[in-house]
Amino acid sequence: NQNGSPGADDPAPTIPGVVINEALTHTDLPAVDEIELYNPTASAVNIGGWFLTDDALVPWKFRIPDGTTIDAGAYLVFDESHFNPTPGSNNSFALGSTGDQIYLFSGDVNTNLTGYSYGFSFDAAPNGVSFGRHVLSTGDEHFVLQTSTTLPGVNAAPLVGPVVIRQVMYHPPDLPGHVDNSDDEYVELRNRTLSAVQLFDPLAPTNTWHVRGGIDFDFPQNITIGPTQSIVLVNFNPTDSTARQAFLGKYGSFAGLPLFGPYN
């Protein structure tokens, strides 16, 4: 029923899947944070009354003005003059440069939510580097740093850093009795460039790189990965010669590589 609310026996209307396509989250004046929406559908979409927020638990922060539409295949950008007109008061918000979240909620003329939401959580970003929606071949979506800012427009490629995760051994064969064999786990990191990479901030050497997710590990100070070199994170203390020799006996290709651990 395009002219009003569905009747009692009518199915609920399908809400067009407008998405958050790019966001600039770390800026210094005169630049300001920006949020780009994209309409991937074949028809124009009226998003008047929808909401943008930096807190999924508080959807009603910035209400998109009535009558706002995005044409089919088109982009629309909002900046802090829209969603942060009075910083620190009312429902104004800015995006956190060290990490935050961003969500779009559908709404009606009476400020009621109508059931559609779309958004991401994101981590820290370098100044002036945007996050963009990246769709894998499997259809999975990720919100990743971009090689360039393209607001509004088609996203650039994902920004891949100099150090990448090359291999993960997360479930080596169990020990007898189905005992978890955590000592044979590992994560291999690789410097894919032809230059050495310091795993710390040269201006603040105690601020070292770290790994987060299924494991937690903070690198010691003054660690550098040489050009095209790998290092290996392990789940035991590499200074334990018995554990080290047992590990290298199974993974001989890692002989001569620096081992770091244990991780949590």
Short mmCIF file of C-alpha atoms in Angstrom, two decimals:
data_model
loop_
_atom_site.label_atom_id
_atom_site.label_comp_id
_atom_site.label_asym_id
_atom_site.label_seq_id
_atom_site.Cartn_x
_atom_site.Cartn_y
_atom_site.Cartn_z
CA ASN A 1 0.00 0.00 0.00
CA GLN A 2 2.06 2.91 -1.30
CA ASN A 3 -0.40 5.61 -0.28
CA GLY A 4 -0.63 4.90 3.42
CA SER A 5 -0.09 2.42 6.22
CA PRO A 6 -0.68 -1.24 5.35
CA GLY A 7 -4.05 -2.67 6.23
CA ALA A 8 -4.51 -5.35 8.85
CA ASP A 9 -4.16 -8.10 6.26
CA ASP A 10 -1.43 -6.43 4.21
CA PRO A 11 2.21 -7.45 4.57
CA ALA A 12 4.55 -4.85 6.04
CA PRO A 13 6.12 -2.71 3.32
CA THR A 14 9.68 -3.45 2.34
CA ILE A 15 12.05 -0.71 3.47
CA PRO A 16 14.66 0.12 0.79
CA GLY A 17 18.17 -0.90 1.82
CA VAL A 18 19.99 2.43 1.85
CA VAL A 19 23.49 1.91 3.29
CA ILE A 20 26.25 3.86 4.97
CA ASN A 21 28.91 3.80 2.30
CA GLU A 22 31.74 5.97 3.61
CA ALA A 23 32.59 8.05 6.68
CA LEU A 24 35.33 10.53 7.48
CA THR A 25 35.82 10.11 11.23
CA HIS A 26 39.14 11.86 12.07
CA THR A 27 39.36 15.50 11.05
CA ASP A 28 40.90 18.76 12.21
CA LEU A 29 39.28 22.11 11.41
CA PRO A 30 38.48 23.39 8.90
CA ALA A 31 37.72 19.82 7.80
CA VAL A 32 34.74 18.18 9.53
CA ASP A 33 33.40 14.66 9.93
CA GLU A 34 31.23 13.42 7.06
CA ILE A 35 28.84 10.52 6.49
CA GLU A 36 27.92 9.25 3.02
CA LEU A 37 24.75 7.30 2.28
CA TYR A 38 24.27 5.24 -0.87
CA ASN A 39 21.09 4.00 -2.49
CA PRO A 40 21.89 0.68 -4.22
CA THR A 41 18.29 0.12 -5.31
CA ALA A 42 16.69 0.76 -8.71
CA SER A 43 14.37 3.50 -7.45
CA ALA A 44 14.67 6.80 -5.63
CA VAL A 45 14.24 6.47 -1.85
CA ASN A 46 12.69 9.01 0.48
CA ILE A 47 14.76 8.93 3.68
CA GLY A 48 13.06 11.91 5.30
CA GLY A 49 12.45 11.10 8.97
CA TRP A 50 15.25 8.53 9.14
CA PHE A 51 17.99 8.89 11.75
CA LEU A 52 21.79 8.90 11.90
CA THR A 53 23.52 8.22 15.21
CA ASP A 54 26.85 7.31 16.76
CA ASP A 55 25.15 5.04 19.32
CA ALA A 56 23.01 2.08 18.23
CA LEU A 57 21.24 2.21 21.62
CA VAL A 58 20.24 5.85 21.05
CA PRO A 59 18.90 5.97 17.48
CA TRP A 60 17.15 9.36 17.63
CA LYS A 61 20.12 11.71 17.33
CA PHE A 62 20.10 13.38 13.91
CA ARG A 63 16.74 13.26 12.17
CA ILE A 64 17.09 13.55 8.40
CA PRO A 65 14.81 16.36 7.15
CA ASP A 66 11.43 15.42 5.69
CA GLY A 67 11.41 15.10 1.91
CA THR A 68 15.08 14.11 1.62
CA THR A 69 15.51 11.64 -1.25
CA ILE A 70 18.39 9.72 -2.77
CA ASP A 71 18.07 8.81 -6.43
CA ALA A 72 18.67 5.26 -7.60
CA GLY A 73 22.38 4.48 -7.53
CA ALA A 74 23.16 7.90 -6.04
CA TYR A 75 25.02 9.19 -3.00
CA LEU A 76 24.16 11.77 -0.33
CA VAL A 77 26.64 13.28 2.16
CA PHE A 78 25.88 14.79 5.57
CA ASP A 79 28.54 16.63 7.56
CA GLU A 80 28.83 18.09 11.05
CA SER A 81 26.84 21.16 10.05
CA HIS A 82 23.92 18.72 9.86
CA PHE A 83 24.50 16.17 12.64
CA ASN A 84 26.67 18.24 15.00
CA PRO A 85 25.25 21.79 14.88
CA THR A 86 25.59 22.37 18.65
CA PRO A 87 28.54 20.25 19.82
CA GLY A 88 28.13 18.72 23.25
CA SER A 89 24.42 19.53 23.53
CA ASN A 90 21.04 18.21 22.42
CA ASN A 91 21.40 15.25 20.07
CA SER A 92 24.45 16.58 18.24
CA PHE A 93 27.28 14.13 17.72
CA ALA A 94 30.69 13.83 16.11
CA LEU A 95 32.47 10.62 15.17
CA GLY A 96 35.27 9.44 17.45
CA SER A 97 38.71 9.56 15.85
CA THR A 98 39.92 6.70 18.09
CA GLY A 99 36.93 4.49 17.33
CA ASP A 100 33.17 4.71 17.45
CA GLN A 101 30.06 3.43 15.69
CA ILE A 102 27.73 4.81 13.07
CA TYR A 103 24.17 3.67 12.34
CA LEU A 104 21.28 4.55 10.06
CA PHE A 105 17.70 3.86 11.26
CA SER A 106 14.52 4.17 9.24
CA GLY A 107 11.77 6.33 10.75
CA ASP A 108 8.39 7.85 10.01
CA VAL A 109 6.91 11.36 10.21
CA ASN A 110 6.10 10.82 13.89
CA THR A 111 9.74 9.95 14.78
CA ASN A 112 8.88 6.27 15.21
CA LEU A 113 11.45 3.70 14.14
CA THR A 114 10.11 1.52 11.33
CA GLY A 115 12.37 -1.51 11.54
CA TYR A 116 15.39 -1.01 9.30
CA SER A 117 18.89 -0.34 10.59
CA TYR A 118 22.32 -0.44 9.05
CA GLY A 119 25.71 0.41 10.47
CA PHE A 120 29.20 -0.39 11.61
CA SER A 121 31.60 -0.12 14.50
CA PHE A 122 35.04 1.16 13.56
CA ASP A 123 38.47 1.62 15.13
CA ALA A 124 40.93 4.51 15.04
CA ALA A 125 41.65 6.26 11.75
CA PRO A 126 44.57 8.43 10.61
CA ASN A 127 43.69 12.08 10.16
CA GLY A 128 41.86 12.61 6.87
CA VAL A 129 41.57 8.91 5.99
CA SER A 130 38.00 7.68 5.56
CA PHE A 131 36.34 4.33 6.20
CA GLY A 132 34.40 2.75 3.34
CA ARG A 133 32.00 -0.11 2.80
CA HIS A 134 33.81 -3.02 1.16
CA VAL A 135 31.90 -6.08 -0.09
CA LEU A 136 33.79 -9.37 -0.38
CA SER A 137 33.14 -12.01 -3.03
CA THR A 138 31.14 -13.91 -0.39
CA GLY A 139 28.79 -10.94 0.04
CA ASP A 140 30.15 -10.13 3.50
CA GLU A 141 30.56 -6.43 4.21
CA HIS A 142 33.40 -4.73 6.07
CA PHE A 143 33.99 -1.07 6.94
CA VAL A 144 37.67 -0.53 6.13
CA LEU A 145 40.13 2.31 5.69
CA GLN A 146 40.30 3.64 2.12
CA THR A 147 43.28 4.49 -0.11
CA SER A 148 41.59 7.83 -0.82
CA THR A 149 38.50 9.76 0.24
CA THR A 150 35.75 9.76 -2.40
CA LEU A 151 32.82 11.59 -0.76
CA PRO A 152 30.46 11.49 -2.62
CA GLY A 153 31.09 8.70 -5.08
CA VAL A 154 32.24 5.15 -5.66
CA ASN A 155 34.62 3.99 -2.94
CA ALA A 156 38.34 3.63 -3.53
CA ALA A 157 40.22 0.44 -2.73
CA PRO A 158 40.86 -0.75 0.84
CA LEU A 159 44.01 0.63 2.43
CA VAL A 160 46.33 -2.31 3.14
CA GLY A 161 49.13 -1.62 5.59
CA PRO A 162 52.75 -2.71 5.26
CA VAL A 163 52.35 -5.56 7.77
CA VAL A 164 49.73 -8.23 7.13
CA ILE A 165 48.57 -11.45 8.77
CA ARG A 166 50.03 -14.12 6.51
CA GLN A 167 49.02 -17.33 8.31
CA VAL A 168 46.96 -18.36 11.32
CA MET A 169 47.15 -21.80 12.94
CA TYR A 170 44.21 -21.65 15.33
CA HIS A 171 43.50 -25.37 15.85
CA PRO A 172 46.51 -27.68 15.57
CA PRO A 173 45.86 -31.40 16.10
CA ASP A 174 44.77 -32.15 19.67
CA LEU A 175 47.06 -33.91 22.11
CA PRO A 176 46.16 -37.44 23.26
CA GLY A 177 42.91 -37.50 25.17
CA HIS A 178 41.46 -34.62 23.06
CA VAL A 179 43.53 -32.09 25.02
CA ASP A 180 43.75 -28.70 23.32
CA ASN A 181 47.20 -28.26 21.78
CA SER A 182 47.61 -24.51 22.31
CA ASP A 183 51.43 -24.60 22.18
CA ASP A 184 51.33 -25.36 18.45
CA GLU A 185 49.11 -22.40 17.61
CA TYR A 186 50.69 -19.46 15.82
CA VAL A 187 50.08 -16.25 13.89
CA GLU A 188 52.59 -15.28 11.21
CA LEU A 189 52.92 -11.57 10.42
CA ARG A 190 54.66 -10.44 7.25
CA ASN A 191 56.20 -7.15 6.17
CA ARG A 192 55.12 -7.10 2.55
CA THR A 193 57.25 -4.07 1.66
CA LEU A 194 60.90 -3.49 0.71
CA SER A 195 61.44 -1.21 3.72
CA ALA A 196 61.83 -1.98 7.40
CA VAL A 197 58.74 -1.33 9.56
CA GLN A 198 58.99 -0.19 13.16
CA LEU A 199 56.34 -1.76 15.37
CA PHE A 200 56.11 1.35 17.55
CA ASP A 201 55.47 5.05 17.25
CA PRO A 202 58.90 6.71 16.73
CA LEU A 203 57.61 9.83 18.51
CA ALA A 204 56.34 7.76 21.47
CA PRO A 205 58.41 4.53 21.57
CA THR A 206 56.41 3.06 24.45
CA ASN A 207 53.34 3.13 22.18
CA THR A 208 53.89 -0.23 20.49
CA TRP A 209 51.80 -2.15 17.97
CA HIS A 210 49.42 -4.78 19.26
CA VAL A 211 47.22 -7.63 18.10
CA ARG A 212 43.58 -7.86 19.21
CA GLY A 213 40.68 -10.20 18.54
CA GLY A 214 40.81 -13.87 19.42
CA ILE A 215 44.20 -13.18 21.00
CA ASP A 216 45.78 -10.18 22.73
CA PHE A 217 49.44 -9.31 22.39
CA ASP A 218 51.41 -6.10 22.89
CA PHE A 219 54.79 -6.01 21.17
CA PRO A 220 57.84 -5.13 23.27
CA GLN A 221 59.57 -1.84 22.61
CA ASN A 222 62.03 -1.27 19.76
CA ILE A 223 60.86 -4.14 17.52
CA THR A 224 61.41 -3.74 13.77
CA ILE A 225 60.42 -6.12 10.96
CA GLY A 226 62.91 -6.16 8.11
CA PRO A 227 61.96 -5.92 4.43
CA THR A 228 59.78 -8.89 3.33
CA GLN A 229 60.49 -10.53 6.70
CA SER A 230 58.07 -12.55 8.80
CA ILE A 231 57.74 -12.80 12.56
CA VAL A 232 55.69 -15.37 14.45
CA LEU A 233 53.42 -14.99 17.49
CA VAL A 234 53.24 -18.13 19.63
CA ASN A 235 51.30 -19.25 22.68
CA PHE A 236 54.35 -20.08 24.81
CA ASN A 237 57.37 -18.20 26.10
CA PRO A 238 59.96 -18.26 23.28
CA THR A 239 62.77 -18.19 25.87
CA ASP A 240 61.67 -21.70 26.93
CA SER A 241 64.19 -23.67 24.87
CA THR A 242 62.30 -26.96 25.21
CA ALA A 243 59.02 -25.48 23.98
CA ARG A 244 60.82 -23.56 21.25
CA GLN A 245 62.64 -26.61 19.90
CA ALA A 246 59.43 -28.67 19.96
CA PHE A 247 57.61 -25.95 18.02
CA LEU A 248 60.34 -25.58 15.41
CA GLY A 249 60.54 -29.34 15.09
CA LYS A 250 56.98 -29.24 13.75
CA TYR A 251 57.25 -25.97 11.82
CA GLY A 252 60.75 -26.03 10.39
CA SER A 253 59.96 -23.25 7.91
CA PHE A 254 59.99 -20.83 10.86
CA ALA A 255 63.57 -21.64 11.84
CA GLY A 256 65.52 -18.40 12.07
CA LEU A 257 62.41 -16.22 12.36
CA PRO A 258 61.82 -14.10 15.50
CA LEU A 259 59.22 -15.67 17.81
CA PHE A 260 57.15 -13.51 20.19
CA GLY A 261 54.85 -14.64 22.96
CA PRO A 262 53.02 -15.79 24.85
CA TYR A 263 49.84 -14.06 23.79
CA ASN A 264 46.66 -14.02 25.86
#
